[in-house]
mmCIF file of C-alpha atoms and ligand atoms in Angstrom:
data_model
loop_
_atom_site.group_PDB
_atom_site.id
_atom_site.type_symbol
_atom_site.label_atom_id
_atom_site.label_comp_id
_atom_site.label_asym_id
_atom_site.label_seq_id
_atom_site.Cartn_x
_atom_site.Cartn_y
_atom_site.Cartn_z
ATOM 1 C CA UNK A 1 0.000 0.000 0.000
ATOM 2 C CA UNK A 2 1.505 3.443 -0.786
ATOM 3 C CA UNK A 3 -0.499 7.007 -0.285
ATOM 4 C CA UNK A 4 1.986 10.025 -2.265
ATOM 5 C CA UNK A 5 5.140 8.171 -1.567
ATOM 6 C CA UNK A 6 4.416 7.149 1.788
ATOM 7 C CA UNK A 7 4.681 3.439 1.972
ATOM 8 C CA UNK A 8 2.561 1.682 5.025
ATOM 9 C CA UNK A 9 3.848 -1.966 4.302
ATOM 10 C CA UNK A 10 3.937 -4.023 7.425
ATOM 11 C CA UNK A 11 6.816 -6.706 7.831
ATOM 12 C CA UNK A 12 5.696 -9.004 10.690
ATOM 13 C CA UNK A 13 8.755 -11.148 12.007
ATOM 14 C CA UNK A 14 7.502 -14.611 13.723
ATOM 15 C CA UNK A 15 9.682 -15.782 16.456
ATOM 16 C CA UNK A 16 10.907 -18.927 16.294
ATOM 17 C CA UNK A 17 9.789 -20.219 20.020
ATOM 18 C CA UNK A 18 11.707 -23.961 20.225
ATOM 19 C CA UNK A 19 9.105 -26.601 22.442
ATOM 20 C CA UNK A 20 11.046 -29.260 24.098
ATOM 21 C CA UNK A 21 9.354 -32.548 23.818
ATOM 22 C CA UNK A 22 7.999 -34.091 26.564
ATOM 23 C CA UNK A 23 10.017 -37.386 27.704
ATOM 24 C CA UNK A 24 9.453 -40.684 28.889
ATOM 25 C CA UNK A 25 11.668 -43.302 30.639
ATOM 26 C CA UNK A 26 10.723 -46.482 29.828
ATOM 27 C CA UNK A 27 11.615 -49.301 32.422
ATOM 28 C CA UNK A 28 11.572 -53.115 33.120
ATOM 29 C CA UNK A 29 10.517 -54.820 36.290
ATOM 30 C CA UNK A 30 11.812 -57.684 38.199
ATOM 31 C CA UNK A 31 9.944 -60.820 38.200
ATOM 32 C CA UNK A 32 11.453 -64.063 39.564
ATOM 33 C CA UNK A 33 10.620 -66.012 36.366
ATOM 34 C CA UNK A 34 12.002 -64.411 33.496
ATOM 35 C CA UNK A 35 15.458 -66.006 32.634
ATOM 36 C CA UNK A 36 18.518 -63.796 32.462
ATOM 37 C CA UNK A 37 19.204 -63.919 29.412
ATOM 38 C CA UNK A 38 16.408 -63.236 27.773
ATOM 39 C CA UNK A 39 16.450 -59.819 29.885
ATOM 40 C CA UNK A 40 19.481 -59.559 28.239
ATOM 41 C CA UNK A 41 18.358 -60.079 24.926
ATOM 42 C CA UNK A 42 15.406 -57.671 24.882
ATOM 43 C CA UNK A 43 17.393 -54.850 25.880
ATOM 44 C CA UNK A 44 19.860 -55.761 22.383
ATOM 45 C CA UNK A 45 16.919 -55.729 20.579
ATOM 46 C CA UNK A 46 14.431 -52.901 21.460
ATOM 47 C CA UNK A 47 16.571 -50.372 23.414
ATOM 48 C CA UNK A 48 19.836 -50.907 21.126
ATOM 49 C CA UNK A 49 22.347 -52.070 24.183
ATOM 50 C CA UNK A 50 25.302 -53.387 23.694
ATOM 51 C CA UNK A 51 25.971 -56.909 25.669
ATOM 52 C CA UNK A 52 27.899 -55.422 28.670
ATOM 53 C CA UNK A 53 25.578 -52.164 29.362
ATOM 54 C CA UNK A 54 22.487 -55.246 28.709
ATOM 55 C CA UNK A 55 23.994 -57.107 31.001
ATOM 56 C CA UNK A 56 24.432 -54.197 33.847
ATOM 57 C CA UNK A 57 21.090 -52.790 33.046
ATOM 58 C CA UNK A 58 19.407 -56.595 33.951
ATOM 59 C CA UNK A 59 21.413 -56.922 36.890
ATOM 60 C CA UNK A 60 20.170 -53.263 38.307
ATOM 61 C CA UNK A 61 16.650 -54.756 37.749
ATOM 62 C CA UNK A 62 17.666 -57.863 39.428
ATOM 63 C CA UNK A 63 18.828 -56.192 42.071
ATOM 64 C CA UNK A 64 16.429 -53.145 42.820
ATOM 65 C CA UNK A 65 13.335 -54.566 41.279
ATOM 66 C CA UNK A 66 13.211 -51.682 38.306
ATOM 67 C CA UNK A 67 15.534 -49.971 36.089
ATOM 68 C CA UNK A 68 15.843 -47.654 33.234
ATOM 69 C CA UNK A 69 15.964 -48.865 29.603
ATOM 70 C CA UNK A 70 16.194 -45.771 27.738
ATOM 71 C CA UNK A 71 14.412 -42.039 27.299
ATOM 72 C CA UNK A 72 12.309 -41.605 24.318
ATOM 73 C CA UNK A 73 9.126 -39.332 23.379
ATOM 74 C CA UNK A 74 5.687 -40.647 24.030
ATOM 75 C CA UNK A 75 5.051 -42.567 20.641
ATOM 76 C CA UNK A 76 8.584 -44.018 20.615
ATOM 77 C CA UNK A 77 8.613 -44.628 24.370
ATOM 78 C CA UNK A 78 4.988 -46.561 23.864
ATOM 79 C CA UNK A 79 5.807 -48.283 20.923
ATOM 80 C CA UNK A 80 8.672 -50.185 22.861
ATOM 81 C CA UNK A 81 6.385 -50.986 25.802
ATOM 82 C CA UNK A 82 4.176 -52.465 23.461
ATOM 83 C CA UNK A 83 7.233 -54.082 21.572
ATOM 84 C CA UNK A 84 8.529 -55.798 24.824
ATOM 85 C CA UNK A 85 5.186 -56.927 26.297
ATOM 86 C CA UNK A 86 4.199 -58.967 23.018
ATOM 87 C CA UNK A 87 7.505 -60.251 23.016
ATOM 88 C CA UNK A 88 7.087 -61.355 26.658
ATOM 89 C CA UNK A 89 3.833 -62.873 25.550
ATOM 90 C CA UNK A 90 5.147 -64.555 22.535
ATOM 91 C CA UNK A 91 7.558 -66.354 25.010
ATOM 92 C CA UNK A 92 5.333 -67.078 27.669
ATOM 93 C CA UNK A 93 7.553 -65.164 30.209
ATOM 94 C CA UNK A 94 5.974 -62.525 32.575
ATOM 95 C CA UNK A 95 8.598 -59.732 32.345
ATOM 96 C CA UNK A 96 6.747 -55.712 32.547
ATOM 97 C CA UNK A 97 7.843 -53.025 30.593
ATOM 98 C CA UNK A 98 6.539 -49.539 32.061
ATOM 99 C CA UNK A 99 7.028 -46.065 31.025
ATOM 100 C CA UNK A 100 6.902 -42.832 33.033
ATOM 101 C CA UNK A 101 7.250 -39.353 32.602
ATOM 102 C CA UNK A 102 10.328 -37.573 33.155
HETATM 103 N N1 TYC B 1 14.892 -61.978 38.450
HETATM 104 C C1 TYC B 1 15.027 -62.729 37.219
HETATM 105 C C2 TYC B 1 15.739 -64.038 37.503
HETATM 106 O O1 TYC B 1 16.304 -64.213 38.566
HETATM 107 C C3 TYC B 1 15.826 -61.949 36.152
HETATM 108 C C4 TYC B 1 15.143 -60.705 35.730
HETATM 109 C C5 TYC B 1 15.876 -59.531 35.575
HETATM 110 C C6 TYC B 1 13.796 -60.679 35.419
HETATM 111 C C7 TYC B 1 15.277 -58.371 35.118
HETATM 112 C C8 TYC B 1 13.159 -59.520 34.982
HETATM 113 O O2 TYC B 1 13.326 -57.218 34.368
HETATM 114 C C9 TYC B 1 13.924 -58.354 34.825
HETATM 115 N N2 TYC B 1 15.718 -64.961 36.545
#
């Protein structure tokens, strides 16, 4: 727009306002029943471990009846809950995956 010369144009700047997700820990429970190993195994698999930190993170659980497999957003954090319990299933063994928020 422009009246004799005299320009009115607007320039709106949007700040750029950077939302931290929220987070979620997702953990395992102790149960007397689930072997060792395949403790062991799920944390390889759905939480990316390698053996040794696996093998630490089962013997926390062992030990103080929960412990912390990993921090992820809600979706991701859910979708290995769910991963972990129907593997639990699929083997008949009664080891809980939980998640909580941060
Ligand atoms: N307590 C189980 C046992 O003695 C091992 C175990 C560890 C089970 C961690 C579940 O989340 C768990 N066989």
């Amino acid at each position: 727009n422009n009246d004799l010369g005299r320009s009115t144009a607007v320039i709106t700047k949007t700040k750029t306002r950077t939302k931290r997700p929220n987070l979620y820990r997702v953990l395992l429970l102790n149960d007397d029943y689930t072997p060792m190993d395949f403790v062991v195994h799920v944390l390889e698999r759905f939480f990316r471990k390698d053996r040794e930190t696996a093998t630490k993170i089962m013997w926390h659980v062992h030990n103080h009846g929960v412990g912390e497999c990993g921090v992820y957003t809600y979706e991701v954090a859910e979708t290995k809950v769910a991963q972990v319990m129907e593997f639990a299933r699929q083997h008949q063994h009664p080891l809980q995956c939980v998640m909580e928020k941060k």
